[in-house]
């Protein structure tokens, strides 16, 4: 079946406390939702396998706590991420305003090689509340912001109802597929023994 | 009640309060949050940044976290932790109930683990059998599997972005959550400028080795000393370098997302056979005969030679020297893990670790046996940055010639060299002598000369002595290992009948390991001699500038007699040195 090798994708979920990051993850992985709010402490890790066409992906999802005091983890957490999911609550303006901070924080910490094209996705969560009557951030506004940041894919979700959650995470894997690097040639150095034993002969190294 | 986001364990005596978990989902969720026993469940943790128990990172400098039985209460996860070996708890992804792994394996485990606060340990015997013969390590398992959790010793390699690279057991991808947890723990401590050395959690020890951008972790309940486990991680790292060189670091520098697993594809057997050499025995297939493979080289920092008459070894060395002069960096003739001869050009010397890793690589890779091979390999102690090229050819089932060169296009030259060498080895009967020596085995404590007047006796013509007694050697001597410091070589005796059982051998191996660790512990100064008596053995260790001797006696042995016997062992080894050691291979020995 899967002809190409499996890919492991490190996915970081960021956003203000209470916007529903943990709920989205639980909905996606366990198809469960709870109304009770429990602050995430530190970070949670979760894995889920996805198949797209003939490719198998393992999503390694990092759900971090929103609280300031956990940000000390910084670099270590963000390092080597393949995708970053930014979440806000459509009913809370502040959580939307903060998306920019989260995005910048991420780029700063993870310092990806090509920040302009780093794959983000944005989720506007809790669209179920009050039948949408209490929402303060319009879809149009959110989409405009996403467009201004290099056309970030945007999804409106409800972790409670399971709306769009699957589609959003599916998009992560699709994104990674697009950005998949070429299979690299691994080419370490060799030595020239005649030239004194341990001199390096620089080869081109591995291009990755 | 679905309130719990806290992973604290309200009851330290029940290892897994949440085994009543609902039917399982396949996914796992690991949580980095570490609970302190007794912390109120449900509340956000009040302490510090709430991340790890305060004691965990309070220590400055290198962290050696919490000795067992110490008064510190924050013993990571503690014996009360979930079956999860080590410090990290996993937690249900359901947002309900108490900390719980979400895998199906758990429903059934409750009954078996009952109220015991310890993880049940599976006997690794059968699994070793599997591993050894197929180089597989239960790819169906993950950190939610009961069987996975029961394994006595786990080894992991991961990148510093938390991506799994290698796991001894289970599927790396399925363990992605677990390896993220490990990375988070390591990084968290690193961020405060400290270095995490190990964590003790009940019977488990979690040992970390950081080789940025690579992390290595061992989780073990084998009670081996920290130093021993750390050395094993170093060797695993070395094995990885032997296959890839340190140039992998450049891949991570360029691209922290780099996924290294494809580079190690097909090398499972190499790692599992190395890991087996750390332990004490495996069963050889197909006969259920216990084959002792514990390899003292894994902790002695030395290699061992196949006993051969001086002239036989000389003949082998002479022809190897011949080809070495024609542009071969090292020429190495080995029989299993024993050296027949080794020759190097220039002043270069081959480090015992490199020899161990090289011979493990060759012996565990089936492809070397079937044809002559030419393969890039790196000798990490020689130069971790570069590839050398190894020409490998098996001359018989156990005996193989390795020619190392720096040029990638010398296959045909080395093939010619091999043909020349093989011809000479056959003609001068070296190969048949090698096979005979393999059959004869090594030194037997029963053959230890009783009188100094018998000294001149040669190993290869053993006289009938006390060997028929079946009670080991004189004065209750059961076993010894002698390491020559200048030669980087050791010799160890065969197992005498009192330690013929695999369980005795395991105890002996562990005892030596502890003895070695305590003798080399910087904290307590250089020991010259040590005498220990426990219910299994009397152990004697003697270290001088020239050698180290480790000897095991009957537990009822007399101390004075044991010391006397050790002197005789040393004399005996010196008398036989031309047959059991290789001279000329190390620059020090000239
Ligand atoms: N109505 C509704 N409530 C939600 C939704 N997502 C999360 N919640 C609730 O919002 C609160 C915070 O959710 P949580 O996932 O813990 O947020 P986090 O801090 O971002 O991880 C919880 O009480 C959830 O039950 C949603 O889509 N709809
Ligand atoms: Mg949360």
PDB file of N, CA and C and ligand atoms in Angstrom, chain A residues 15-24 33-40 63-64 66 87 89 125-129 157-161, chain B residues 5, ligand 1:
ATOM      1  N   UNK A  15      -2.354  29.342  21.251  1.00  0.00           N
ATOM      2  CA  UNK A  15      -3.505  30.229  21.360  1.00  0.00           C
ATOM      3  C   UNK A  15      -3.767  30.532  22.825  1.00  0.00           C
ATOM      4  N   UNK A  16      -4.564  31.539  23.065  1.00  0.00           N
ATOM      5  CA  UNK A  16      -4.859  31.938  24.442  1.00  0.00           C
ATOM      6  C   UNK A  16      -5.476  30.796  25.234  1.00  0.00           C
ATOM      7  N   UNK A  17      -5.324  30.909  26.508  1.00  0.00           N
ATOM      8  CA  UNK A  17      -5.911  29.949  27.421  1.00  0.00           C
ATOM      9  C   UNK A  17      -7.422  29.936  27.278  1.00  0.00           C
ATOM     10  N   UNK A  18      -7.999  28.763  27.172  1.00  0.00           N
ATOM     11  CA  UNK A  18      -9.457  28.672  27.157  1.00  0.00           C
ATOM     12  C   UNK A  18     -10.103  28.728  25.789  1.00  0.00           C
ATOM     13  N   UNK A  19      -9.336  28.913  24.742  1.00  0.00           N
ATOM     14  CA  UNK A  19      -9.945  28.997  23.411  1.00  0.00           C
ATOM     15  C   UNK A  19     -10.388  27.636  22.885  1.00  0.00           C
ATOM     16  N   UNK A  20      -9.860  26.584  23.526  1.00  0.00           N
ATOM     17  CA  UNK A  20     -10.314  25.244  23.139  1.00  0.00           C
ATOM     18  C   UNK A  20      -9.256  24.387  22.468  1.00  0.00           C
ATOM     19  N   UNK A  21      -7.989  24.672  22.718  1.00  0.00           N
ATOM     20  CA  UNK A  21      -6.913  23.903  22.090  1.00  0.00           C
ATOM     21  C   UNK A  21      -6.992  22.431  22.489  1.00  0.00           C
ATOM     22  N   UNK A  22      -7.056  22.217  23.798  1.00  0.00           N
ATOM     23  CA  UNK A  22      -7.092  20.847  24.296  1.00  0.00           C
ATOM     24  C   UNK A  22      -8.364  20.136  23.836  1.00  0.00           C
ATOM     25  N   UNK A  23      -9.463  20.873  23.812  1.00  0.00           N
ATOM     26  CA  UNK A  23     -10.724  20.283  23.379  1.00  0.00           C
ATOM     27  C   UNK A  23     -10.669  19.871  21.914  1.00  0.00           C
ATOM     28  N   UNK A  24     -10.057  20.716  21.105  1.00  0.00           N
ATOM     29  CA  UNK A  24      -9.931  20.384  19.687  1.00  0.00           C
ATOM     30  C   UNK A  24      -9.124  19.107  19.492  1.00  0.00           C
ATOM     31  N   UNK A  33     -15.729  15.238  23.894  1.00  0.00           N
ATOM     32  CA  UNK A  33     -15.736  16.634  24.303  1.00  0.00           C
ATOM     33  C   UNK A  33     -16.233  16.745  25.736  1.00  0.00           C
ATOM     34  N   UNK A  34     -15.653  17.665  26.488  1.00  0.00           N
ATOM     35  CA  UNK A  34     -16.119  17.882  27.847  1.00  0.00           C
ATOM     36  C   UNK A  34     -16.334  19.375  28.070  1.00  0.00           C
ATOM     37  N   UNK A  35     -17.406  19.696  28.771  1.00  0.00           N
ATOM     38  CA  UNK A  35     -17.680  21.101  29.036  1.00  0.00           C
ATOM     39  C   UNK A  35     -16.821  21.684  30.141  1.00  0.00           C
ATOM     40  N   UNK A  36     -16.303  20.785  30.929  1.00  0.00           N
ATOM     41  CA  UNK A  36     -15.514  21.225  32.073  1.00  0.00           C
ATOM     42  C   UNK A  36     -14.212  21.865  31.609  1.00  0.00           C
ATOM     43  N   UNK A  37     -13.873  22.969  32.180  1.00  0.00           N
ATOM     44  CA  UNK A  37     -12.602  23.569  31.803  1.00  0.00           C
ATOM     45  C   UNK A  37     -11.499  23.164  32.771  1.00  0.00           C
ATOM     46  N   UNK A  38     -10.460  22.601  32.232  1.00  0.00           N
ATOM     47  CA  UNK A  38      -9.309  22.252  33.055  1.00  0.00           C
ATOM     48  C   UNK A  38      -8.085  22.802  32.374  1.00  0.00           C
ATOM     49  N   UNK A  39      -7.398  23.677  33.065  1.00  0.00           N
ATOM     50  CA  UNK A  39      -6.218  24.270  32.435  1.00  0.00           C
ATOM     51  C   UNK A  39      -5.180  23.197  32.141  1.00  0.00           C
ATOM     52  N   UNK A  40      -4.639  23.280  30.966  1.00  0.00           N
ATOM     53  CA  UNK A  40      -3.531  22.400  30.628  1.00  0.00           C
ATOM     54  C   UNK A  40      -2.316  22.879  31.404  1.00  0.00           C
ATOM     55  N   UNK A  63       0.357  20.090  22.568  1.00  0.00           N
ATOM     56  CA  UNK A  63      -0.622  21.033  23.098  1.00  0.00           C
ATOM     57  C   UNK A  63       0.009  21.726  24.285  1.00  0.00           C
ATOM     58  N   UNK A  64       0.245  23.007  24.129  1.00  0.00           N
ATOM     59  CA  UNK A  64       0.940  23.707  25.215  1.00  0.00           C
ATOM     60  C   UNK A  64      -0.042  24.512  26.033  1.00  0.00           C
ATOM     61  N   UNK A  66      -1.365  27.851  27.818  1.00  0.00           N
ATOM     62  CA  UNK A  66      -1.321  29.241  27.415  1.00  0.00           C
ATOM     63  C   UNK A  66      -0.636  30.149  28.433  1.00  0.00           C
ATOM     64  N   UNK A  87      -5.039  28.996  17.364  1.00  0.00           N
ATOM     65  CA  UNK A  87      -6.459  28.888  17.698  1.00  0.00           C
ATOM     66  C   UNK A  87      -6.944  30.154  18.418  1.00  0.00           C
ATOM     67  N   UNK A  89     -10.866  32.070  19.883  1.00  0.00           N
ATOM     68  CA  UNK A  89     -12.285  31.862  20.184  1.00  0.00           C
ATOM     69  C   UNK A  89     -13.071  32.968  19.474  1.00  0.00           C
ATOM     70  N   UNK A 125     -12.533  28.922  16.797  1.00  0.00           N
ATOM     71  CA  UNK A 125     -13.252  27.845  17.502  1.00  0.00           C
ATOM     72  C   UNK A 125     -14.493  28.361  18.235  1.00  0.00           C
ATOM     73  N   UNK A 126     -15.277  27.436  18.684  1.00  0.00           N
ATOM     74  CA  UNK A 126     -16.501  27.682  19.474  1.00  0.00           C
ATOM     75  C   UNK A 126     -17.593  28.386  18.657  1.00  0.00           C
ATOM     76  N   UNK A 127     -17.705  28.071  17.401  1.00  0.00           N
ATOM     77  CA  UNK A 127     -18.736  28.710  16.594  1.00  0.00           C
ATOM     78  C   UNK A 127     -20.145  28.247  16.972  1.00  0.00           C
ATOM     79  N   UNK A 128     -20.190  27.170  17.772  1.00  0.00           N
ATOM     80  CA  UNK A 128     -21.514  26.661  18.168  1.00  0.00           C
ATOM     81  C   UNK A 128     -22.197  27.540  19.205  1.00  0.00           C
ATOM     82  N   UNK A 129     -21.434  28.252  19.986  1.00  0.00           N
ATOM     83  CA  UNK A 129     -22.005  28.952  21.140  1.00  0.00           C
ATOM     84  C   UNK A 129     -23.109  29.917  20.728  1.00  0.00           C
ATOM     85  N   UNK A 157     -14.334  26.205  13.513  1.00  0.00           N
ATOM     86  CA  UNK A 157     -14.538  24.887  14.128  1.00  0.00           C
ATOM     87  C   UNK A 157     -15.411  24.958  15.378  1.00  0.00           C
ATOM     88  N   UNK A 158     -15.900  23.808  15.742  1.00  0.00           N
ATOM     89  CA  UNK A 158     -16.471  23.633  17.068  1.00  0.00           C
ATOM     90  C   UNK A 158     -15.967  22.316  17.617  1.00  0.00           C
ATOM     91  N   UNK A 159     -15.187  22.422  18.664  1.00  0.00           N
ATOM     92  CA  UNK A 159     -14.684  21.201  19.285  1.00  0.00           C
ATOM     93  C   UNK A 159     -15.853  20.454  19.914  1.00  0.00           C
ATOM     94  N   UNK A 160     -16.842  21.212  20.337  1.00  0.00           N
ATOM     95  CA  UNK A 160     -17.994  20.605  20.997  1.00  0.00           C
ATOM     96  C   UNK A 160     -18.795  19.736  20.036  1.00  0.00           C
ATOM     97  N   UNK A 161     -19.105  20.309  18.880  1.00  0.00           N
ATOM     98  CA  UNK A 161     -19.922  19.590  17.910  1.00  0.00           C
ATOM     99  C   UNK A 161     -19.083  18.755  16.937  1.00  0.00           C
TER     100      UNK A 161
ATOM    101  N   UNK B   5      -7.727  17.441  34.715  1.00  0.00           N
ATOM    102  CA  UNK B   5      -6.648  17.784  33.824  1.00  0.00           C
ATOM    103  C   UNK B   5      -5.353  17.611  34.571  1.00  0.00           C
TER     104      UNK B   5
HETATM  105  N1  LIG C   1     -19.237  25.492  23.416  1.00  0.00           N
HETATM  106  C1  LIG C   1     -17.968  25.164  23.196  1.00  0.00           C
HETATM  107  N2  LIG C   1     -17.124  25.095  24.213  1.00  0.00           N
HETATM  108  C2  LIG C   1     -15.848  24.774  23.953  1.00  0.00           C
HETATM  109  C3  LIG C   1     -15.393  24.477  22.634  1.00  0.00           C
HETATM  110  N3  LIG C   1     -14.082  24.192  22.700  1.00  0.00           N
HETATM  111  C4  LIG C   1     -13.722  24.255  24.005  1.00  0.00           C
HETATM  112  N4  LIG C   1     -14.785  24.593  24.764  1.00  0.00           N
HETATM  113  C5  LIG C   1     -14.770  24.792  26.195  1.00  0.00           C
HETATM  114  O1  LIG C   1     -13.878  25.837  26.479  1.00  0.00           O
HETATM  115  C6  LIG C   1     -13.161  25.564  27.668  1.00  0.00           C
HETATM  116  C7  LIG C   1     -11.675  25.599  27.419  1.00  0.00           C
HETATM  117  O2  LIG C   1     -11.287  24.576  26.566  1.00  0.00           O
HETATM  118  P1  LIG C   1      -9.836  23.980  26.546  1.00  0.00           P
HETATM  119  O3  LIG C   1      -9.789  22.980  25.456  1.00  0.00           O
HETATM  120  O4  LIG C   1      -9.393  23.520  27.873  1.00  0.00           O
HETATM  121  O5  LIG C   1      -9.009  25.271  26.148  1.00  0.00           O
HETATM  122  P2  LIG C   1      -7.424  25.445  26.072  1.00  0.00           P
HETATM  123  O6  LIG C   1      -7.024  26.196  27.292  1.00  0.00           O
HETATM  124  O7  LIG C   1      -7.194  26.256  24.847  1.00  0.00           O
HETATM  125  O8  LIG C   1      -6.815  24.117  25.991  1.00  0.00           O
HETATM  126  C8  LIG C   1     -13.650  24.206  28.158  1.00  0.00           C
HETATM  127  O9  LIG C   1     -14.598  24.410  29.141  1.00  0.00           O
HETATM  128  C9  LIG C   1     -14.288  23.603  26.953  1.00  0.00           C
HETATM  129  O10 LIG C   1     -15.347  22.770  27.307  1.00  0.00           O
HETATM  130  C10 LIG C   1     -16.338  24.596  21.571  1.00  0.00           C
HETATM  131  O11 LIG C   1     -16.046  24.377  20.398  1.00  0.00           O
HETATM  132  N5  LIG C   1     -17.605  24.932  21.900  1.00  0.00           N
END
